[in-house]
Coordinates of C-alpha atoms and ligand atoms in Angstrom, one line a residue:
M1 CA 144.1 92.2 105.7
S2 CA 142.0 91.6 108.8
P3 CA 138.3 92.4 108.5
S4 CA 137.2 95.8 109.7
P5 CA 135.3 95.8 113.0
T6 CA 132.0 96.6 111.3
S7 CA 132.1 93.7 108.9
F8 CA 133.3 91.4 111.6
T9 CA 130.2 92.4 113.7
D10 CA 128.0 91.8 110.6
E11 CA 129.3 88.4 110.1
A12 CA 128.9 87.5 113.7
W13 CA 125.3 88.6 113.6
I14 CA 124.6 86.5 110.5
A15 CA 126.2 83.5 112.2
L16 CA 124.3 84.1 115.4
E17 CA 121.0 84.5 113.5
N18 CA 121.5 81.2 111.7
L19 CA 122.3 79.5 114.9
G20 CA 119.1 81.1 116.3
D21 CA 117.0 79.8 113.5
K22 CA 118.2 76.2 114.0
A23 CA 118.0 76.4 117.7
S24 CA 114.5 77.8 117.7
G25 CA 113.4 74.9 115.5
L26 CA 114.9 72.4 117.9
F27 CA 113.9 73.9 121.2
N28 CA 110.7 75.7 120.3
P29 CA 108.8 73.3 118.1
S30 CA 106.0 75.0 116.2
I31 CA 103.3 74.1 113.8
R32 CA 101.7 76.4 111.2
L33 CA 98.0 75.9 110.9
G34 CA 96.2 77.5 108.0
V35 CA 92.6 78.4 108.4
T36 CA 90.7 79.2 105.2
G37 CA 87.3 79.3 103.5
L38 CA 85.3 81.8 101.4
S39 CA 84.2 85.0 103.0
R40 CA 81.6 84.5 105.8
A41 CA 82.5 80.8 106.1
G42 CA 83.3 81.3 109.7
K43 CA 87.2 81.7 109.9
T44 CA 87.3 84.5 112.4
V45 CA 84.8 82.9 114.7
F46 CA 86.6 79.5 114.5
I47 CA 90.0 80.9 115.5
T48 CA 88.6 83.1 118.2
A49 CA 86.6 80.2 119.7
L50 CA 89.6 77.8 119.5
I51 CA 91.9 80.2 121.3
H52 CA 89.3 81.2 123.9
N53 CA 88.7 77.6 124.8
L54 CA 92.4 76.8 125.0
L55 CA 93.1 79.9 127.1
N56 CA 90.2 79.4 129.5
G57 CA 90.4 75.6 129.9
G58 CA 87.2 75.1 128.0
R59 CA 85.3 71.8 127.8
L60 CA 87.3 69.8 125.2
P61 CA 86.8 66.2 126.1
L62 CA 87.9 64.9 122.7
F63 CA 91.2 66.8 122.8
E64 CA 93.2 64.1 124.5
A65 CA 96.0 66.3 126.0
Q66 CA 93.5 68.5 127.7
R67 CA 91.2 65.7 128.9
S68 CA 94.1 63.8 130.5
G69 CA 95.2 66.9 132.3
R70 CA 98.6 67.2 130.5
I71 CA 98.2 70.8 129.4
R72 CA 100.1 72.8 132.0
S73 CA 99.7 76.3 130.6
V74 CA 98.6 78.1 127.5
A75 CA 99.6 81.7 126.5
L76 CA 99.4 84.0 123.5
E77 CA 102.9 84.9 122.3
E78 CA 104.5 87.3 119.9
Q79 CA 104.1 85.9 116.4
P80 CA 107.3 85.1 114.4
D81 CA 106.3 87.1 111.3
D82 CA 106.7 90.9 111.9
A83 CA 105.2 91.9 108.5
V84 CA 101.9 90.0 108.9
P85 CA 99.0 91.7 110.6
R86 CA 98.2 90.1 114.0
F87 CA 94.8 88.3 114.3
Q88 CA 92.9 90.7 116.6
Y89 CA 91.8 88.1 119.1
E90 CA 91.0 90.5 121.9
D91 CA 88.7 92.6 119.7
H92 CA 86.9 89.5 118.4
V93 CA 86.4 88.2 122.0
K94 CA 85.1 91.6 123.1
A95 CA 82.5 91.4 120.3
L96 CA 81.5 87.8 120.9
V97 CA 81.5 87.6 124.6
G98 CA 81.2 91.2 125.7
K99 CA 78.6 92.5 123.3
R100 CA 77.2 89.2 122.0
I101 CA 77.6 90.3 118.4
W102 CA 79.5 88.5 115.7
P103 CA 82.9 89.9 114.8
D104 CA 83.4 92.2 111.8
S105 CA 84.4 90.7 108.5
T106 CA 88.1 90.5 108.0
R107 CA 89.6 91.2 104.6
A108 CA 93.2 89.9 104.5
I109 CA 95.7 87.6 106.0
S110 CA 96.4 87.6 109.8
E111 CA 98.3 85.5 112.2
L112 CA 98.5 84.6 115.9
R113 CA 100.8 82.4 118.0
I114 CA 99.5 80.4 120.9
T115 CA 102.0 78.3 122.9
L116 CA 101.1 75.2 124.9
H117 CA 103.2 73.8 127.7
Y118 CA 102.4 70.2 128.2
Q119 CA 103.5 67.1 129.9
S120 CA 104.5 64.2 127.6
A121 CA 102.2 61.2 127.6
S122 CA 105.1 58.7 127.6
G123 CA 107.3 57.9 130.6
W124 CA 110.3 58.5 128.4
G125 CA 109.0 61.9 127.3
R126 CA 108.5 62.9 130.9
L127 CA 112.1 62.1 131.7
L128 CA 113.1 64.7 129.2
S129 CA 112.2 68.3 129.5
P130 CA 108.5 69.3 129.6
G131 CA 106.9 69.7 126.2
K132 CA 106.2 73.0 124.5
L133 CA 104.4 73.5 121.2
S134 CA 103.7 76.9 119.5
I135 CA 100.8 77.0 117.1
D136 CA 101.0 79.7 114.5
I137 CA 97.5 80.1 113.2
V138 CA 97.2 81.8 109.8
D139 CA 93.8 83.1 108.7
Y140 CA 93.7 83.8 105.0
P141 CA 90.9 84.3 102.4
G142 CA 90.0 81.2 100.4
E143 CA 89.6 83.6 97.5
W144 CA 93.4 84.0 97.3
L145 CA 93.8 80.3 96.5
M146 CA 92.1 80.8 93.2
D147 CA 95.2 82.6 91.9
L148 CA 97.4 79.5 91.9
P149 CA 96.7 78.6 88.2
L150 CA 97.8 82.1 87.1
L151 CA 101.4 81.4 87.9
T152 CA 101.7 79.1 84.9
Q153 CA 99.8 81.4 82.5
D154 CA 100.9 84.3 80.4
F155 CA 98.6 87.2 79.6
A156 CA 97.4 85.6 76.3
A157 CA 96.5 82.3 77.9
F158 CA 94.8 84.2 80.8
S159 CA 92.7 86.3 78.4
E160 CA 91.8 83.3 76.3
Q161 CA 90.6 81.3 79.2
A162 CA 88.7 84.2 80.7
Q163 CA 86.9 84.7 77.5
K164 CA 86.0 81.1 77.1
L165 CA 84.6 81.0 80.7
A166 CA 82.7 84.2 80.2
R167 CA 80.9 82.7 77.2
Q168 CA 79.7 79.6 79.1
P169 CA 75.8 79.6 79.3
R170 CA 75.8 79.8 83.1
R171 CA 78.1 82.8 83.2
A172 CA 77.2 84.7 80.0
G173 CA 74.5 86.7 81.7
F174 CA 76.9 88.0 84.4
A175 CA 79.7 88.6 81.9
R176 CA 77.6 90.6 79.4
D177 CA 78.8 94.1 80.3
W178 CA 82.4 93.2 80.6
L179 CA 82.4 91.2 77.3
A180 CA 80.7 94.0 75.4
R181 CA 83.2 96.5 76.7
A182 CA 86.2 94.2 76.0
E183 CA 85.0 93.6 72.5
Q184 CA 84.7 97.3 71.8
T185 CA 88.2 97.9 73.1
A186 CA 91.1 97.8 70.6
P187 CA 94.1 96.3 72.3
D188 CA 96.5 98.3 70.1
A189 CA 94.9 101.6 71.1
P190 CA 97.1 103.9 73.3
A191 CA 97.1 102.9 76.9
D192 CA 94.5 104.8 78.8
E193 CA 93.9 104.7 82.6
M194 CA 90.2 105.2 82.4
T195 CA 89.7 102.4 79.9
A196 CA 91.8 100.1 82.1
R197 CA 89.7 101.1 85.2
D198 CA 86.4 100.6 83.5
L199 CA 87.4 97.2 82.1
A200 CA 88.7 96.1 85.5
Q201 CA 85.6 97.3 87.3
D202 CA 83.3 95.4 84.8
F203 CA 85.5 92.3 85.1
T204 CA 85.4 92.5 88.9
A205 CA 81.6 92.9 88.9
Y206 CA 81.3 89.8 86.7
L207 CA 83.5 87.7 89.0
R208 CA 81.6 88.9 92.1
A209 CA 78.2 88.0 90.5
C210 CA 79.6 84.5 89.7
K211 CA 80.9 84.0 93.2
D212 CA 77.6 85.1 94.8
D213 CA 75.8 82.8 92.6
E214 CA 78.0 79.7 92.7
Q215 CA 79.7 79.8 96.0
A216 CA 82.7 78.6 94.1
F217 CA 86.4 78.9 94.5
S218 CA 87.0 77.8 91.0
S219 CA 87.8 79.9 87.9
L220 CA 87.4 83.2 89.6
A221 CA 90.9 84.5 89.3
P222 CA 92.3 87.0 90.0
G223 CA 91.3 86.3 93.6
R224 CA 92.3 89.8 94.8
F225 CA 89.6 91.3 92.6
L226 CA 87.2 89.7 94.9
M227 CA 89.2 90.1 98.1
P228 CA 91.7 92.9 97.5
G229 CA 93.2 93.2 101.1
D230 CA 95.1 96.4 101.2
L231 CA 95.6 96.6 97.4
D232 CA 92.2 98.0 96.5
G233 CA 92.6 100.5 93.6
S234 CA 96.3 99.9 93.0
P235 CA 97.6 99.5 89.4
A236 CA 98.5 95.8 90.0
L237 CA 94.7 95.3 90.4
T238 CA 93.6 97.6 87.6
F239 CA 93.8 95.3 84.6
S240 CA 91.5 92.9 82.8
P241 CA 91.7 90.2 80.2
L242 CA 91.3 91.4 76.6
V243 CA 89.7 89.9 73.6
K244 CA 91.1 90.0 70.1
L245 CA 94.7 90.3 71.3
V246 CA 97.5 91.5 69.0
A247 CA 99.6 88.4 68.3
G248 CA 103.3 88.6 69.4
R249 CA 104.7 91.5 71.3
P250 CA 102.3 94.4 71.7
A251 CA 103.4 97.9 70.7
K252 CA 105.0 99.9 73.4
G253 CA 102.5 102.4 74.9
S254 CA 99.5 100.3 73.8
L255 CA 96.6 99.2 76.1
Q256 CA 97.6 95.6 75.6
A257 CA 101.2 96.3 76.7
M258 CA 99.9 98.0 79.8
M259 CA 97.5 95.2 80.7
E260 CA 100.2 92.6 80.2
R261 CA 102.6 94.5 82.4
R262 CA 100.0 94.8 85.2
F263 CA 99.1 91.2 84.9
E264 CA 102.8 90.2 85.3
A265 CA 103.1 92.7 88.2
Y266 CA 100.0 91.0 89.9
K267 CA 101.7 87.6 89.6
A268 CA 105.1 88.8 90.8
H269 CA 104.1 91.2 93.6
V270 CA 100.8 89.6 94.8
V271 CA 100.4 86.0 93.9
K272 CA 104.0 84.7 94.3
P273 CA 104.7 86.3 97.6
F274 CA 101.5 84.9 99.1
F275 CA 102.3 81.3 98.0
R276 CA 106.0 81.7 98.8
D277 CA 105.7 83.4 102.2
H278 CA 102.5 81.9 103.5
F279 CA 101.0 79.0 101.7
T280 CA 104.1 76.8 101.2
R281 CA 105.0 77.1 104.9
L282 CA 101.8 75.6 106.2
D283 CA 101.9 72.2 108.0
R284 CA 98.2 71.6 108.6
Q285 CA 95.1 73.1 107.1
I286 CA 91.4 73.5 108.0
V287 CA 89.0 74.6 105.3
L288 CA 85.7 75.9 106.5
V289 CA 82.6 75.6 104.3
D290 CA 79.1 76.7 104.7
A291 CA 77.6 73.4 103.7
L292 CA 74.2 74.2 105.1
Q293 CA 73.9 77.2 102.7
A294 CA 74.7 74.8 99.8
I295 CA 72.2 72.3 101.0
N296 CA 69.5 75.0 101.1
G297 CA 70.7 76.2 97.6
G298 CA 69.7 72.8 96.0
P299 CA 71.6 70.3 94.0
E300 CA 73.4 72.8 91.7
A301 CA 74.8 74.7 94.8
I302 CA 76.0 71.4 96.2
E303 CA 77.6 70.5 92.9
D304 CA 79.4 73.9 92.9
L305 CA 80.6 73.4 96.4
E306 CA 81.9 70.0 95.4
T307 CA 83.8 71.5 92.5
A308 CA 85.2 74.2 94.7
L309 CA 86.4 71.6 97.2
G310 CA 88.1 69.7 94.5
D311 CA 90.0 72.8 93.4
V312 CA 91.0 73.6 96.9
L313 CA 92.1 70.1 97.7
A314 CA 94.1 70.1 94.5
S315 CA 96.2 72.9 95.8
F316 CA 96.9 71.0 99.0
R317 CA 97.5 67.8 97.2
P318 CA 99.4 68.8 94.1
G319 CA 100.5 66.2 91.7
A320 CA 104.2 65.3 92.1
N321 CA 105.1 66.8 88.7
S322 CA 103.0 69.9 88.9
F323 CA 104.3 73.4 89.2
L324 CA 103.1 73.7 92.8
G325 CA 104.5 70.2 93.6
S326 CA 107.9 71.5 92.7
L327 CA 107.4 74.7 94.7
L328 CA 106.4 72.9 97.9
T329 CA 109.3 71.9 100.0
R330 CA 107.1 70.6 102.8
R331 CA 103.8 69.1 102.6
I332 CA 100.5 69.8 104.4
D333 CA 100.0 66.4 105.9
K334 CA 96.6 66.9 107.4
V335 CA 93.6 68.7 105.9
L336 CA 90.3 69.0 107.7
I337 CA 87.2 70.0 105.8
A338 CA 84.7 71.4 108.3
A339 CA 81.0 72.2 107.7
T340 CA 80.5 75.1 110.0
K341 CA 77.5 76.5 111.9
A342 CA 76.1 73.0 112.9
D343 CA 74.4 74.7 115.9
H344 CA 71.6 75.6 113.4
L345 CA 70.6 72.0 113.6
H346 CA 69.4 69.7 116.3
H347 CA 72.2 67.2 117.3
E348 CA 70.4 64.3 115.6
S349 CA 71.4 66.0 112.3
H350 CA 75.0 66.7 113.1
D351 CA 76.2 63.3 111.9
R352 CA 74.1 63.7 108.8
L353 CA 75.6 67.1 108.0
E354 CA 78.9 65.4 108.3
A355 CA 77.9 62.5 106.0
I356 CA 76.7 64.9 103.3
T357 CA 79.9 66.9 103.5
R358 CA 82.0 63.7 103.5
R359 CA 80.2 62.6 100.3
M360 CA 81.0 65.9 98.6
V361 CA 84.7 65.6 99.7
D362 CA 84.9 61.9 98.5
R363 CA 83.5 62.9 95.1
A364 CA 85.8 65.9 94.9
V365 CA 88.9 63.8 95.7
K366 CA 87.9 61.2 93.1
R367 CA 87.5 63.9 90.5
I368 CA 90.9 65.4 91.0
G369 CA 92.4 61.9 91.0
R370 CA 94.3 62.3 94.3
S371 CA 94.4 60.2 97.4
G372 CA 92.2 61.1 100.3
A373 CA 94.9 60.2 102.8
G374 CA 95.2 62.7 105.6
I375 CA 91.9 64.4 104.7
D376 CA 89.1 64.3 107.3
V377 CA 85.6 65.8 107.4
I378 CA 83.7 67.2 110.4
A379 CA 80.5 69.1 111.1
L380 CA 81.1 71.7 113.9
A381 CA 79.9 74.9 115.4
S382 CA 82.8 77.1 116.6
V383 CA 80.4 79.0 118.8
R384 CA 77.2 77.3 119.8
A385 CA 74.6 80.0 119.6
T386 CA 71.7 77.7 120.4
R387 CA 70.5 75.2 123.0
E388 CA 68.4 72.1 122.4
A389 CA 65.0 71.4 123.7
T390 CA 61.8 69.5 122.7
V391 CA 58.3 70.8 122.5
S392 CA 55.2 68.8 122.4
R393 CA 52.7 69.5 119.7
D394 CA 49.6 67.5 119.0
G395 CA 51.0 64.6 121.0
D396 CA 54.3 64.6 119.0
R397 CA 57.6 65.6 120.5
L398 CA 59.5 68.0 118.2
P399 CA 63.3 68.6 118.6
V400 CA 63.9 72.3 118.6
I401 CA 66.7 74.7 119.1
V402 CA 66.5 77.8 121.3
G403 CA 68.4 81.0 120.9
T404 CA 68.1 84.8 120.5
P405 CA 67.5 85.7 116.9
I406 CA 69.5 88.8 115.9
A407 CA 67.6 92.1 115.7
G408 CA 65.6 92.3 112.5
E409 CA 65.0 88.5 112.0
K410 CA 61.5 87.6 111.1
I411 CA 60.0 84.2 111.8
A412 CA 56.4 83.4 110.7
G413 CA 55.5 87.0 110.7
E414 CA 57.0 87.8 114.1
H415 CA 59.8 90.4 114.2
F416 CA 62.7 89.9 116.6
D417 CA 64.4 92.7 118.5
G418 CA 67.7 91.0 119.4
E419 CA 66.7 90.4 123.0
K420 CA 63.8 88.0 122.9
K421 CA 64.5 84.2 122.8
T422 CA 62.6 81.8 120.7
A423 CA 62.4 78.1 119.9
V424 CA 62.7 77.0 116.3
F425 CA 62.2 73.7 114.6
P426 CA 65.1 73.7 112.1
G427 CA 64.0 70.6 110.2
D428 CA 65.9 67.4 109.8
L429 CA 68.5 66.3 107.3
P430 CA 67.9 63.0 105.7
S431 CA 69.8 59.9 107.1
N432 CA 70.8 59.0 103.5
P433 CA 72.8 61.7 101.7
D434 CA 71.9 60.2 98.3
V435 CA 69.0 62.6 97.7
Y436 CA 71.5 65.5 97.4
F437 CA 73.6 63.7 94.8
D438 CA 71.0 62.4 92.5
R439 CA 72.2 64.3 89.5
D440 CA 69.8 62.6 87.1
G441 CA 66.9 63.7 89.1
A442 CA 65.6 60.1 89.4
S443 CA 64.0 60.9 92.7
C444 CA 62.5 64.1 91.3
K445 CA 61.9 65.4 94.8
T446 CA 63.4 68.6 96.0
P447 CA 65.9 67.5 98.7
P448 CA 65.1 68.5 102.2
Q449 CA 66.1 72.0 103.3
V450 CA 66.6 73.4 106.8
N451 CA 65.3 76.6 108.4
I452 CA 68.2 78.9 109.1
I453 CA 67.7 81.7 111.6
R454 CA 70.6 84.0 112.4
F455 CA 71.1 83.9 116.2
R456 CA 73.1 86.1 118.4
P457 CA 76.2 84.6 120.1
P458 CA 75.2 82.9 123.3
D459 CA 74.6 84.4 126.7
M460 CA 77.6 83.0 128.6
E461 CA 75.9 83.3 132.0
D462 CA 73.5 80.7 130.8
T463 CA 76.1 78.1 130.2
G464 CA 79.0 78.8 132.6
G465 CA 77.3 78.8 136.0
G466 CA 79.6 81.5 137.2
I467 CA 82.8 79.4 137.0
T468 CA 85.5 80.0 134.3
L469 CA 83.6 80.7 131.2
S470 CA 84.6 79.5 127.8
L471 CA 82.6 79.8 124.6
P472 CA 80.3 76.8 124.0
H473 CA 80.9 74.9 120.8
I474 CA 80.1 71.7 119.0
R475 CA 83.0 69.3 118.1
L476 CA 85.7 72.0 118.2
D477 CA 87.6 69.5 120.4
R478 CA 87.5 66.8 117.7
A479 CA 88.8 69.3 115.2
L480 CA 91.7 70.3 117.5
Q481 CA 92.6 66.7 118.2
F482 CA 92.8 65.9 114.5
L483 CA 94.8 69.0 113.7
I484 CA 97.4 69.0 116.5
G485 CA 96.7 66.1 118.8
D486 CA 99.6 64.0 117.4
R487 CA 102.1 66.8 118.2
L488 CA 101.3 66.7 121.9
T489 CA 102.1 63.1 122.7
Ligands
LIG501 N1 75.5 80.2 114.7 C1 76.7 80.3 114.3 N2 77.0 81.2 113.4 C2 78.3 81.3 113.0 C3 79.3 80.4 113.5 N3 80.5 80.8 112.9 C4 80.2 81.8 112.1 N4 78.9 82.1 112.1 C5 78.2 83.2 111.4 O1 78.9 83.4 110.2 C6 79.3 84.8 110.1 C7 80.7 84.8 109.5 O2 81.6 84.3 110.4 P1 83.2 84.9 110.3 O3 83.9 84.0 111.3 O4 83.2 86.3 110.5 O5 83.5 84.4 108.8 P2 84.9 84.7 108.0 O6 85.1 83.5 107.2 O7 85.9 85.2 109.0 O8 84.4 85.9 107.1 P3 85.3 87.0 106.4 O9 86.1 87.7 107.5 O10 84.3 87.9 105.8 O11 86.1 86.4 105.3 C8 79.3 85.3 111.5 O12 79.0 86.7 111.5 C9 78.1 84.5 112.1 O13 76.9 85.1 111.7 C10 79.0 79.4 114.4 O14 79.8 78.6 114.9 N5 77.7 79.4 114.8
LIG502 MG1 87.1 86.8 109.0

């Protein structure tokens, strides 16, 4: 029997679509760039500044394709994934450039495609058709990476590990309420929505307190408790580990059965889709860290950041036999760890910030026992909110930074209104990073800190001189060269 017209059409469509997939890979080369970091690390500002500089032909001397004049045109294009929210570039630019305010916090994943038309650097390449590269930039919360270990755990293992962590001396204070409630809860009692909610709320409050204290990515699962995206209040997020579990299969209708079901739903409907649909498709990755905040937090905060970096790098560099290793069909071949907000320092300290961050990354890589190949470190400012100057005081010349403190900032008793500019001496970072890593306290000195003032985004008229304006930055071009330069040859 010959196929009916409808089914014939369907088949034709499928065949056409397959062809389209292959063809788009061949003729429209693309690269997926993941941008992550804990909340407030600077993801939104980084992506906005990157795109703004590319679209407006910004000063990017270390981005080779731009410097040599090979970039012919740059445009935003429709992103390939219809179900992922678009990165709201225009709104963020309006805030940064139009109003000189920092963009609002973003709470979930988003994506944007930017396409570069370029001329090949080689004579051979130029003989062929002009080059085209689409960059799909994916912004996702670092908090979500913490869920990876859950995929290999069942509810009993999850509960046991959570309990063990909650009893650690550093965490016990934060976990007190949740532990007390969990200990009073009988897992075989009938399932009750209010009990589940109270436990989930206490557990979330405990995780949040740890995160605020440690700045860590590690051991804070479930990540969506901290960064729920659009799932806030849903049953898949209303569960908690339990203590004193009933061994074996819990009775139907019991609290434990309910919690187990929700834990499995969280894994199936939240964690797996994120790793399958987003994480495993990335080609390159930048991880933004607020290293200055850790430096000001002292050796413990630095150690926490180092641990966090190890955990994150372990998900990008999984062991060959690990669960994730088997899940990854392609590999993220370049990872850039970027210490953000370097404009809080005078340029003499930029390399030092980089050296301190590099030391943390080296130690982290060593701890997880992986190779550091393909991993680089940079200190950058996506948006440079300050300018440099020197002031003379008592015959000495002091390197200072000049900017407009945001309304409400107070420096040496003076209140700022968001309009007035000021010069600040931020302090220097030491040339030798050792002082931050002296875990035995042999030097006994408190390592140097820096003064961090929150400045407004820059006044573009000051920097652009009336020509095409693009957001000023520090080393954004070097980051770009590392992340995509090799794809534009
Ligand atoms: N001076 C300066 N401040 C920055 C820079 N990048 C980020 N910031 C500051 O850091 C804050 C957070 O930046 P975002 O880009 O919103 O951070 P995020 O990682 O997207 O944060 P969430 O959306 O909350 O996850 C901003 O509001 C700024 O105050 C920078 O390059 N220079
Ligand atoms: Mg954001």
